[in-house]
mmCIF file of C-alpha atoms in Angstrom:
data_model
loop_
_atom_site.group_PDB
_atom_site.id
_atom_site.type_symbol
_atom_site.label_atom_id
_atom_site.label_comp_id
_atom_site.label_asym_id
_atom_site.label_seq_id
_atom_site.Cartn_x
_atom_site.Cartn_y
_atom_site.Cartn_z
ATOM 1 C CA MET A 1 20.711 133.784 6.240
ATOM 2 C CA THR A 2 18.653 136.820 7.170
ATOM 3 C CA ASN A 3 19.224 140.117 5.404
ATOM 4 C CA HIS A 4 20.669 141.944 8.417
ATOM 5 C CA VAL A 5 23.312 139.245 8.998
ATOM 6 C CA ALA A 6 24.326 139.423 5.347
ATOM 7 C CA ARG A 7 24.472 143.183 5.541
ATOM 8 C CA LEU A 8 26.701 142.910 8.615
ATOM 9 C CA TYR A 9 29.090 140.603 6.767
ATOM 10 C CA VAL A 10 29.191 142.952 3.798
ATOM 11 C CA ALA A 11 29.866 145.952 6.068
ATOM 12 C CA ALA A 12 32.694 144.117 7.830
ATOM 13 C CA ALA A 13 34.228 143.063 4.533
ATOM 14 C CA SER A 14 33.997 146.618 3.240
ATOM 15 C CA VAL A 15 35.768 147.989 6.305
ATOM 16 C CA PHE A 16 38.472 145.342 5.887
ATOM 17 C CA VAL A 17 38.947 146.199 2.214
ATOM 18 C CA LEU A 18 39.054 149.896 3.096
ATOM 19 C CA PHE A 19 41.837 149.401 5.656
ATOM 20 C CA LEU A 20 43.737 147.117 3.295
ATOM 21 C CA ALA A 21 43.602 149.687 0.534
ATOM 22 C CA TRP A 22 44.651 152.387 3.003
ATOM 23 C CA ALA A 23 47.643 150.317 4.108
ATOM 24 C CA VAL A 24 48.726 149.642 0.536
ATOM 25 C CA ILE A 25 48.400 153.252 -0.468
ATOM 26 C CA ALA A 26 50.286 154.424 2.672
ATOM 27 C CA ALA A 27 53.181 152.072 1.939
ATOM 28 C CA HIS A 28 53.343 153.159 -1.728
ATOM 29 C CA PRO A 29 55.710 150.398 -2.779
ATOM 30 C CA TRP A 30 55.831 151.679 -6.357
ATOM 31 C CA PRO A 31 58.961 153.652 -7.368
ATOM 32 C CA ALA A 32 58.586 157.383 -6.984
ATOM 33 C CA LYS A 33 58.477 159.260 -10.240
ATOM 34 C CA GLN A 34 61.572 161.418 -10.826
ATOM 35 C CA SER A 35 60.405 164.935 -10.565
ATOM 36 C CA ALA A 36 61.054 166.797 -13.759
ATOM 37 C CA SER A 37 62.464 169.608 -11.645
ATOM 38 C CA ALA A 38 64.952 167.458 -9.468
ATOM 39 C CA ASP A 39 68.365 169.183 -9.237
ATOM 40 C CA PRO A 40 70.936 166.905 -10.976
ATOM 41 C CA ARG A 41 73.546 167.987 -8.421
ATOM 42 C CA ILE A 42 71.357 166.719 -5.602
ATOM 43 C CA VAL A 43 70.865 163.484 -7.501
ATOM 44 C CA ALA A 44 74.633 163.123 -7.979
ATOM 45 C CA LEU A 45 75.287 163.926 -4.321
ATOM 46 C CA ASN A 46 72.808 161.304 -3.200
ATOM 47 C CA ALA A 47 74.440 158.736 -5.453
ATOM 48 C CA ARG A 48 77.914 159.703 -4.128
ATOM 49 C CA GLU A 49 76.722 159.406 -0.537
ATOM 50 C CA THR A 50 75.372 155.923 -1.229
ATOM 51 C CA ALA A 51 78.679 154.902 -2.814
ATOM 52 C CA LEU A 52 80.700 156.343 0.107
ATOM 53 C CA ARG A 53 78.588 154.491 2.648
ATOM 54 C CA ALA A 54 79.263 151.263 0.784
ATOM 55 C CA GLU A 55 83.037 152.014 0.609
ATOM 56 C CA THR A 56 83.142 152.834 4.324
ATOM 57 C CA VAL A 57 81.689 149.457 5.146
ATOM 58 C CA ALA A 58 84.272 147.745 2.936
ATOM 59 C CA VAL A 59 87.173 149.762 4.442
ATOM 60 C CA GLN A 60 86.013 149.022 7.984
ATOM 61 C CA ARG A 61 86.009 145.322 7.171
ATOM 62 C CA LEU A 62 89.540 145.519 5.730
ATOM 63 C CA LEU A 63 90.785 147.443 8.769
ATOM 64 C CA ALA A 64 89.260 144.892 11.110
ATOM 65 C CA VAL A 65 91.003 142.052 9.271
ATOM 66 C CA SER A 66 94.306 143.958 9.282
ATOM 67 C CA ARG A 67 94.023 144.736 13.016
ATOM 68 C CA ALA A 68 93.297 141.104 13.776
ATOM 69 C CA GLN A 69 96.352 140.002 11.780
ATOM 70 C CA ARG A 70 98.633 142.509 13.522
ATOM 71 C CA SER A 71 97.275 141.500 16.880
ATOM 72 C CA ARG A 72 97.991 137.819 16.141
ATOM 73 C CA ALA A 73 101.472 138.624 14.810
ATOM 74 C CA ALA A 74 102.411 140.684 17.878
ATOM 75 C CA THR A 75 101.885 137.681 20.138
ATOM 76 C CA GLN A 76 104.157 135.431 18.118
ATOM 77 C CA PRO A 77 107.939 135.159 18.626
ATOM 78 C CA VAL A 78 110.017 137.065 16.098
ATOM 79 C CA ALA A 79 111.679 133.925 14.756
ATOM 80 C CA ALA A 80 108.331 132.314 13.988
ATOM 81 C CA ARG A 81 106.853 135.464 12.567
ATOM 82 C CA SER A 82 109.548 136.377 10.070
ATOM 83 C CA ALA A 83 109.095 134.963 6.644
ATOM 84 C CA PRO A 84 112.305 134.943 4.621
ATOM 85 C CA ALA A 85 112.547 138.479 3.336
ATOM 86 C CA ALA A 86 113.059 139.199 -0.338
ATOM 87 C CA GLN A 87 116.740 139.490 -1.283
ATOM 88 C CA PRO A 88 117.771 143.091 -1.689
ATOM 89 C CA ALA A 89 118.827 144.371 -5.072
ATOM 90 C CA VAL A 90 122.541 145.149 -5.091
ATOM 91 C CA LYS A 91 125.223 145.281 -7.754
ATOM 92 C CA VAL A 92 128.804 146.397 -8.160
ATOM 93 C CA VAL A 93 128.962 149.704 -10.033
ATOM 94 C CA THR A 94 131.566 152.246 -11.085
ATOM 95 C CA LEU A 95 129.596 155.278 -9.873
ATOM 96 C CA PRO A 96 131.068 157.624 -7.278
ATOM 97 C CA PRO A 97 129.644 156.692 -3.883
ATOM 98 C CA LEU A 98 127.261 158.961 -1.992
ATOM 99 C CA THR A 99 128.398 157.522 1.347
ATOM 100 C CA ILE A 100 130.693 154.826 2.643
ATOM 101 C CA THR A 101 130.435 151.768 4.823
ATOM 102 C CA ARG A 102 133.221 150.802 7.175
ATOM 103 C CA THR A 103 133.733 148.874 10.366
ATOM 104 C CA SER A 104 132.052 150.813 13.136
ATOM 105 C CA MET B 1 119.183 156.609 -9.718
ATOM 106 C CA GLU B 2 119.219 160.235 -10.693
ATOM 107 C CA HIS B 3 119.147 162.228 -7.502
ATOM 108 C CA GLY B 4 117.470 165.599 -7.588
ATOM 109 C CA VAL B 5 118.085 167.635 -4.505
ATOM 110 C CA LEU B 6 119.940 165.457 -1.992
ATOM 111 C CA LEU B 7 119.787 166.764 1.539
ATOM 112 C CA ARG B 8 122.300 165.655 4.186
ATOM 113 C CA HIS B 9 122.153 165.819 7.944
ATOM 114 C CA ARG B 10 124.991 164.650 10.214
ATOM 115 C CA PHE B 11 125.254 164.160 13.966
ATOM 116 C CA ARG B 12 126.898 161.920 16.578
ATOM 117 C CA ALA B 13 124.957 159.147 18.281
ATOM 118 C CA MET B 14 125.638 155.665 19.638
ATOM 119 C CA GLY B 15 129.349 156.429 19.708
ATOM 120 C CA THR B 16 129.588 156.969 15.984
ATOM 121 C CA ASP B 17 128.892 159.377 13.131
ATOM 122 C CA VAL B 18 125.377 159.265 11.735
ATOM 123 C CA GLU B 19 124.529 160.565 8.281
ATOM 124 C CA LEU B 20 121.015 160.986 6.883
ATOM 125 C CA LEU B 21 120.457 161.457 3.140
ATOM 126 C CA LEU B 22 117.021 162.503 1.910
ATOM 127 C CA ASP B 23 115.991 162.951 -1.709
ATOM 128 C CA THR B 24 113.452 165.746 -1.433
ATOM 129 C CA GLU B 25 113.068 169.481 -1.711
ATOM 130 C CA PRO B 26 114.620 171.528 1.097
ATOM 131 C CA GLY B 27 112.117 173.024 3.496
ATOM 132 C CA PRO B 28 110.386 172.588 6.836
ATOM 133 C CA GLU B 29 109.183 169.070 6.017
ATOM 134 C CA ALA B 30 112.726 167.833 5.433
ATOM 135 C CA GLU B 31 113.993 169.594 8.554
ATOM 136 C CA GLN B 32 111.264 168.026 10.654
ATOM 137 C CA ALA B 33 112.067 164.605 9.216
ATOM 138 C CA PHE B 34 115.754 164.998 10.076
ATOM 139 C CA ALA B 35 114.932 166.236 13.563
ATOM 140 C CA ALA B 36 112.594 163.285 14.152
ATOM 141 C CA ALA B 37 115.194 160.780 12.946
ATOM 142 C CA GLN B 38 117.888 162.316 15.158
ATOM 143 C CA ALA B 39 115.538 162.278 18.146
ATOM 144 C CA LEU B 40 114.830 158.617 17.444
ATOM 145 C CA PHE B 41 118.547 157.774 17.592
ATOM 146 C CA GLU B 42 118.872 159.626 20.885
ATOM 147 C CA GLN B 43 115.811 157.885 22.289
ATOM 148 C CA LEU B 44 117.044 154.436 21.305
ATOM 149 C CA GLU B 45 120.542 155.105 22.656
ATOM 150 C CA ALA B 46 118.992 156.153 25.961
ATOM 151 C CA LEU B 47 117.213 152.781 26.096
ATOM 152 C CA LEU B 48 119.821 150.391 24.707
ATOM 153 C CA SER B 49 123.284 151.651 25.681
ATOM 154 C CA ARG B 50 125.215 149.507 28.174
ATOM 155 C CA PHE B 51 127.341 152.590 28.928
ATOM 156 C CA ARG B 52 124.464 154.629 30.380
ATOM 157 C CA GLU B 53 123.487 153.855 33.961
ATOM 158 C CA SER B 54 119.964 155.120 33.292
ATOM 159 C CA SER B 55 119.288 152.952 30.234
ATOM 160 C CA GLU B 56 116.791 150.095 30.308
ATOM 161 C CA LEU B 57 119.600 147.731 29.307
ATOM 162 C CA SER B 58 121.700 148.786 32.293
ATOM 163 C CA ALA B 59 118.703 148.347 34.586
ATOM 164 C CA LEU B 60 118.135 144.856 33.177
ATOM 165 C CA ASN B 61 121.794 143.915 33.592
ATOM 166 C CA ARG B 62 121.752 145.259 37.147
ATOM 167 C CA ASP B 63 118.471 143.747 38.345
ATOM 168 C CA GLY B 64 118.238 140.638 36.190
ATOM 169 C CA THR B 65 114.674 141.393 35.190
ATOM 170 C CA LEU B 66 112.864 144.234 33.453
ATOM 171 C CA ASP B 67 109.381 145.145 32.246
ATOM 172 C CA ALA B 68 110.706 146.659 29.038
ATOM 173 C CA SER B 69 109.555 149.313 26.629
ATOM 174 C CA PHE B 70 108.511 148.196 23.149
ATOM 175 C CA ASP B 71 111.878 148.957 21.518
ATOM 176 C CA THR B 72 114.030 147.317 24.192
ATOM 177 C CA PHE B 73 111.895 144.192 24.149
ATOM 178 C CA ARG B 74 111.893 144.094 20.354
ATOM 179 C CA VAL B 75 115.666 144.456 20.048
ATOM 180 C CA ILE B 76 116.312 141.713 22.610
ATOM 181 C CA ASP B 77 113.736 139.515 20.890
ATOM 182 C CA LEU B 78 115.511 140.079 17.553
ATOM 183 C CA ALA B 79 118.899 139.404 19.143
ATOM 184 C CA LEU B 80 117.763 136.082 20.604
ATOM 185 C CA ALA B 81 116.216 135.066 17.273
ATOM 186 C CA ALA B 82 119.539 135.947 15.628
ATOM 187 C CA ARG B 83 121.357 133.757 18.156
ATOM 188 C CA GLU B 84 119.191 130.819 17.106
ATOM 189 C CA ARG B 85 119.532 131.561 13.409
ATOM 190 C CA THR B 86 123.337 131.842 13.507
ATOM 191 C CA GLY B 87 123.860 128.767 15.676
ATOM 192 C CA GLY B 88 125.113 130.938 18.534
ATOM 193 C CA ARG B 89 127.760 132.863 16.561
ATOM 194 C CA PHE B 90 125.794 136.031 17.195
ATOM 195 C CA ASP B 91 125.006 136.213 20.904
ATOM 196 C CA PRO B 92 123.770 139.176 22.950
ATOM 197 C CA THR B 93 124.978 137.561 26.208
ATOM 198 C CA VAL B 94 128.625 138.458 25.424
ATOM 199 C CA HIS B 95 128.547 141.462 27.786
ATOM 200 C CA ASP B 96 130.944 140.091 30.407
ATOM 201 C CA ALA B 97 133.285 138.690 27.749
ATOM 202 C CA VAL B 98 133.522 142.066 25.969
ATOM 203 C CA ALA B 99 134.132 143.859 29.275
ATOM 204 C CA ALA B 100 136.738 141.292 30.321
ATOM 205 C CA ALA B 101 138.563 141.876 27.026
ATOM 206 C CA GLY B 102 138.837 145.567 27.950
ATOM 207 C CA TYR B 103 135.829 147.150 26.218
ATOM 208 C CA ASP B 104 134.071 148.050 29.437
ATOM 209 C CA ARG B 105 133.290 151.701 28.651
ATOM 210 C CA SER B 106 132.486 153.853 25.635
ATOM 211 C CA PHE B 107 135.212 153.106 23.070
ATOM 212 C CA GLU B 108 136.766 156.576 23.035
ATOM 213 C CA LEU B 109 137.513 156.069 26.760
ATOM 214 C CA VAL B 110 139.106 152.623 26.368
ATOM 215 C CA SER B 111 142.871 152.817 26.799
ATOM 216 C CA ARG B 112 144.559 151.496 23.690
ATOM 217 C CA SER B 113 147.251 149.589 25.566
ATOM 218 C CA GLY B 114 148.046 148.340 29.044
ATOM 219 C CA ALA B 115 147.711 145.376 31.324
ATOM 220 C CA ALA B 116 144.657 143.185 31.390
ATOM 221 C CA ASP B 117 142.258 143.906 34.287
ATOM 222 C CA GLY B 118 141.387 140.282 34.862
ATOM 223 C CA PRO B 119 140.904 136.897 33.248
ATOM 224 C CA ALA B 120 139.431 136.798 29.763
ATOM 225 C CA GLY B 121 137.046 134.238 28.322
ATOM 226 C CA ALA B 122 133.816 134.898 30.224
ATOM 227 C CA ARG B 123 131.018 132.423 29.486
ATOM 228 C CA CYS B 124 128.419 133.281 26.866
ATOM 229 C CA GLY B 125 125.252 131.543 25.702
ATOM 230 C CA GLY B 126 123.306 132.334 28.871
ATOM 231 C CA ARG B 127 119.562 131.864 29.218
ATOM 232 C CA VAL B 128 117.180 134.773 28.631
ATOM 233 C CA GLU B 129 113.437 134.417 29.127
ATOM 234 C CA LEU B 130 110.821 136.578 27.438
ATOM 235 C CA ASP B 131 107.272 137.104 28.696
ATOM 236 C CA ARG B 132 105.569 138.621 25.670
ATOM 237 C CA ALA B 133 102.300 139.458 27.393
ATOM 238 C CA ARG B 134 104.029 141.704 29.927
ATOM 239 C CA ARG B 135 107.143 142.501 27.846
ATOM 240 C CA ARG B 136 109.150 141.147 30.760
ATOM 241 C CA ILE B 137 112.735 140.050 30.254
ATOM 242 C CA THR B 138 114.448 137.802 32.795
ATOM 243 C CA LEU B 139 118.135 136.931 32.729
ATOM 244 C CA ALA B 140 119.550 133.774 34.243
ATOM 245 C CA PRO B 141 121.961 134.469 37.145
ATOM 246 C CA GLY B 142 125.263 135.839 35.921
ATOM 247 C CA VAL B 143 123.943 136.687 32.448
ATOM 248 C CA ARG B 144 124.261 140.210 31.124
ATOM 249 C CA LEU B 145 123.438 141.563 27.698
ATOM 250 C CA ASP B 146 125.304 143.715 25.201
ATOM 251 C CA LEU B 147 123.170 145.009 22.337
ATOM 252 C CA GLY B 148 126.062 146.715 20.556
ATOM 253 C CA GLY B 149 125.935 144.120 17.808
ATOM 254 C CA ILE B 150 122.349 144.858 16.801
ATOM 255 C CA GLY B 151 121.236 148.167 18.328
ATOM 256 C CA LYS B 152 122.717 150.376 15.633
ATOM 257 C CA GLY B 153 121.185 148.337 12.822
ATOM 258 C CA TYR B 154 117.801 148.508 14.522
ATOM 259 C CA ALA B 155 118.085 152.280 14.950
ATOM 260 C CA VAL B 156 119.104 152.678 11.312
ATOM 261 C CA ASP B 157 116.100 150.659 10.100
ATOM 262 C CA ARG B 158 113.684 152.616 12.287
ATOM 263 C CA ALA B 159 115.133 155.957 11.173
ATOM 264 C CA ALA B 160 114.887 154.928 7.511
ATOM 265 C CA GLU B 161 111.213 154.032 7.946
ATOM 266 C CA LEU B 162 110.640 157.468 9.445
ATOM 267 C CA LEU B 163 112.525 159.393 6.750
ATOM 268 C CA ALA B 164 110.897 157.374 3.960
ATOM 269 C CA LEU B 165 107.615 159.108 4.773
ATOM 270 C CA THR B 166 109.236 162.222 3.289
ATOM 271 C CA GLY B 167 111.105 160.728 0.357
ATOM 272 C CA PRO B 168 113.747 158.215 -0.805
ATOM 273 C CA CYS B 169 116.402 158.078 1.875
ATOM 274 C CA LEU B 170 119.567 156.514 3.185
ATOM 275 C CA VAL B 171 120.573 156.270 6.841
ATOM 276 C CA ASN B 172 124.207 155.518 7.724
ATOM 277 C CA ALA B 173 125.302 155.029 11.318
ATOM 278 C CA GLY B 174 128.988 154.156 11.448
ATOM 279 C CA GLY B 175 128.730 152.044 8.320
ATOM 280 C CA ASP B 176 125.411 150.322 9.136
ATOM 281 C CA ILE B 177 123.164 151.481 6.327
ATOM 282 C CA ALA B 178 119.482 151.231 5.380
ATOM 283 C CA VAL B 179 117.910 152.585 2.202
ATOM 284 C CA ARG B 180 114.323 153.188 1.206
ATOM 285 C CA GLY B 181 113.427 154.063 -2.365
ATOM 286 C CA GLY B 182 115.781 154.713 -5.213
ATOM 287 C CA ALA B 183 119.234 153.194 -5.754
ATOM 288 C CA TRP B 184 122.186 154.336 -3.679
ATOM 289 C CA PRO B 185 125.896 153.907 -4.515
ATOM 290 C CA ILE B 186 127.809 153.009 -1.337
ATOM 291 C CA GLY B 187 131.589 152.856 -1.175
ATOM 292 C CA LEU B 188 133.810 150.499 0.784
ATOM 293 C CA GLU B 189 137.566 150.141 0.956
ATOM 294 C CA THR B 190 139.271 146.912 -0.054
ATOM 295 C CA PRO B 191 142.945 146.100 -0.479
ATOM 296 C CA GLY B 192 142.409 146.218 -4.234
ATOM 297 C CA GLY B 193 141.011 149.730 -4.066
ATOM 298 C CA PRO B 194 137.597 151.260 -3.456
ATOM 299 C CA LEU B 195 134.542 149.230 -4.392
ATOM 300 C CA THR B 196 131.087 150.729 -4.933
ATOM 301 C CA LEU B 197 127.880 148.778 -4.351
ATOM 302 C CA GLU B 198 124.595 150.187 -5.579
ATOM 303 C CA LEU B 199 121.851 149.243 -3.127
ATOM 304 C CA ALA B 200 118.207 149.538 -4.174
ATOM 305 C CA SER B 201 116.557 148.173 -1.029
ATOM 306 C CA GLY B 202 117.296 146.692 2.364
ATOM 307 C CA GLY B 203 120.408 147.255 4.405
ATOM 308 C CA LEU B 204 124.142 146.836 4.498
ATOM 309 C CA ALA B 205 126.630 146.536 7.350
ATOM 310 C CA THR B 206 130.350 146.034 7.846
ATOM 311 C CA SER B 207 131.911 144.280 10.811
ATOM 312 C CA GLY B 208 135.578 143.818 11.469
ATOM 313 C CA ARG B 209 138.586 144.085 13.674
ATOM 314 C CA ASP B 210 140.297 147.037 12.027
ATOM 315 C CA ARG B 211 138.799 149.889 14.070
ATOM 316 C CA ARG B 212 137.713 148.919 17.599
ATOM 317 C CA ARG B 213 140.964 147.285 18.683
ATOM 318 C CA TRP B 214 143.409 147.724 21.530
ATOM 319 C CA GLU B 215 146.300 145.962 23.249
ATOM 320 C CA ARG B 216 146.458 144.188 26.571
ATOM 321 C CA ASP B 217 149.675 142.592 27.800
ATOM 322 C CA GLY B 218 151.123 142.978 24.303
ATOM 323 C CA ARG B 219 148.245 141.059 22.721
ATOM 324 C CA GLU B 220 145.987 142.703 20.137
ATOM 325 C CA LEU B 221 142.326 142.442 21.053
ATOM 326 C CA HIS B 222 139.136 143.630 19.359
ATOM 327 C CA HIS B 223 135.432 143.865 20.129
ATOM 328 C CA LEU B 224 134.060 140.931 18.108
ATOM 329 C CA ILE B 225 133.752 138.186 20.691
ATOM 330 C CA ASP B 226 133.478 134.561 19.600
ATOM 331 C CA PRO B 227 130.781 133.232 21.978
ATOM 332 C CA ALA B 228 132.261 129.745 21.716
ATOM 333 C CA THR B 229 135.479 130.881 23.429
ATOM 334 C CA GLY B 230 134.412 134.085 25.178
ATOM 335 C CA GLU B 231 137.425 135.821 23.635
ATOM 336 C CA PRO B 232 137.954 138.109 20.619
ATOM 337 C CA SER B 233 137.455 136.028 17.488
ATOM 338 C CA ALA B 234 140.590 134.546 15.923
ATOM 339 C CA SER B 235 139.041 134.911 12.483
ATOM 340 C CA ASP B 236 141.320 135.313 9.455
ATOM 341 C CA LEU B 237 139.066 138.100 8.199
ATOM 342 C CA LEU B 238 139.804 141.800 8.523
ATOM 343 C CA HIS B 239 136.260 142.919 7.800
ATOM 344 C CA VAL B 240 133.050 141.629 6.273
ATOM 345 C CA THR B 241 130.376 143.637 4.454
ATOM 346 C CA VAL B 242 126.959 142.046 4.079
ATOM 347 C CA VAL B 243 123.842 143.146 2.195
ATOM 348 C CA ALA B 244 120.517 141.916 3.603
ATOM 349 C CA ALA B 245 116.831 142.719 3.756
ATOM 350 C CA SER B 246 117.438 145.130 6.646
ATOM 351 C CA ALA B 247 120.345 146.810 8.388
ATOM 352 C CA THR B 248 119.538 144.726 11.476
ATOM 353 C CA ASP B 249 119.887 141.479 9.530
ATOM 354 C CA ALA B 250 123.016 142.748 7.772
ATOM 355 C CA GLU B 251 124.670 143.678 11.072
ATOM 356 C CA VAL B 252 123.924 140.260 12.562
ATOM 357 C CA LEU B 253 125.109 138.374 9.478
ATOM 358 C CA ALA B 254 128.275 140.454 9.173
ATOM 359 C CA LYS B 255 129.295 139.504 12.718
ATOM 360 C CA SER B 256 128.309 135.886 12.243
ATOM 361 C CA LEU B 257 130.272 135.520 9.006
ATOM 362 C CA PHE B 258 133.273 137.332 10.484
ATOM 363 C CA ILE B 259 133.428 134.828 13.319
ATOM 364 C CA ALA B 260 132.941 131.944 10.867
ATOM 365 C CA GLY B 261 136.199 132.875 9.121
ATOM 366 C CA GLY B 262 137.204 133.245 5.473
ATOM 367 C CA GLY B 263 136.475 129.952 3.711
ATOM 368 C CA ARG B 264 133.401 129.038 5.700
ATOM 369 C CA ALA B 265 131.994 132.585 5.460
ATOM 370 C CA ALA B 266 132.191 132.532 1.656
ATOM 371 C CA ARG B 267 130.484 129.116 1.487
ATOM 372 C CA GLU B 268 127.716 130.214 3.849
ATOM 373 C CA ALA B 269 127.176 133.477 1.979
ATOM 374 C CA ASP B 270 126.892 131.516 -1.281
ATOM 375 C CA ALA B 271 124.528 128.965 0.260
ATOM 376 C CA LEU B 272 122.291 131.670 1.732
ATOM 377 C CA GLY B 273 122.511 133.900 -1.341
ATOM 378 C CA VAL B 274 123.636 136.794 0.860
ATOM 379 C CA PRO B 275 125.721 139.348 -1.104
ATOM 380 C CA THR B 276 128.983 139.637 0.854
ATOM 381 C CA VAL B 277 132.409 141.243 0.538
ATOM 382 C CA LEU B 278 135.092 139.492 2.584
ATOM 383 C CA VAL B 279 138.481 141.103 3.166
ATOM 384 C CA THR B 280 141.096 138.850 4.718
ATOM 385 C CA VAL B 281 143.984 139.840 6.992
ATOM 386 C CA ASP B 282 146.436 138.794 4.249
ATOM 387 C CA GLY B 283 144.969 141.333 1.862
ATOM 388 C CA ARG B 284 142.557 139.319 -0.323
ATOM 389 C CA THR B 285 139.081 140.451 -1.324
ATOM 390 C CA VAL B 286 136.407 137.802 -1.953
ATOM 391 C CA LEU B 287 132.953 138.578 -3.367
ATOM 392 C CA ALA B 288 130.365 135.976 -2.411
ATOM 393 C CA GLY B 289 126.634 135.363 -2.255
ATOM 394 C CA GLY B 290 126.039 136.182 -5.889
ATOM 395 C CA LEU B 291 127.834 139.510 -5.802
ATOM 396 C CA ALA B 292 130.738 138.624 -8.128
#
């Protein structure tokens, strides 16, 4: 191989390495150092925002499930839809009544 | 339940006295809740009354078909489900039979005695079709509906749901009662003296022959039609009080057990586990369904 061909290869490789390094540095995948002067309230707010975003997603999912269930239930006949309801709590007492029941 | 401030609101609706009890502090919130509940009763009466020409029920009975509002469709749906559940003892297609017996107008306008207007014993058990997608109700020819046996219970349940947003409450419309939150002592008369039931959830209703009754041709009639005969039930019961998961269910069961008659009603109440007070025409009081 002649010298000028080798020099060309070296130059091309150098340019490639330069761009690669540039890309890596531009992406800076390493975690940013916490600034010693970061406001703790800002930090807390950011954390709260992240948590709220996560909760919103969860709530939206629950609402979607609930809406789908109600939508299915509304298309069913009442007799099929009603599960046996829990028996009400009632007992005979000696208290004075607050109201009365009678034949209407 | 210890009641703090108990607020009461009374008015007339659906041909009866309505009483609202709300366990909360007096103020604009309570007043708004009472006003909303009263408006709800008026709205439902305007839809469901067979005595109002402008009601959806009257339109359905006149035309044989109706694209109904949510509440009208729901009540008729519940009534038809109740007909299935009670083996036909509760039946919303008793309209013509009730009218033939003499109850063809609001009860305060019914004459208490006189001659019969025509033959009794109109057929019941007619076919009603429901199109859920369009909320369309279609009656078979000659079929007309009376929602008097379920409309009040439905209104009471809806009003209780509304009031419960403000606090523990009780809604009483002519003896059909729903409660939400707390425990509520409710009185009823029996031949042995007053009895008090404390209700912590659900509903309660009383059906009987001792109030809405009249005479025709010397014969005592009342408003509880036995669909099997098309005539006022010959039950040996004076009145029946039932406790159920809702006032709607209680109202339906009270009528069904009344028509079943004393012995059978007690056995059914026991089998279903439905707390029931049966008062017979000969003056006996029977507690059934686990209530004793």
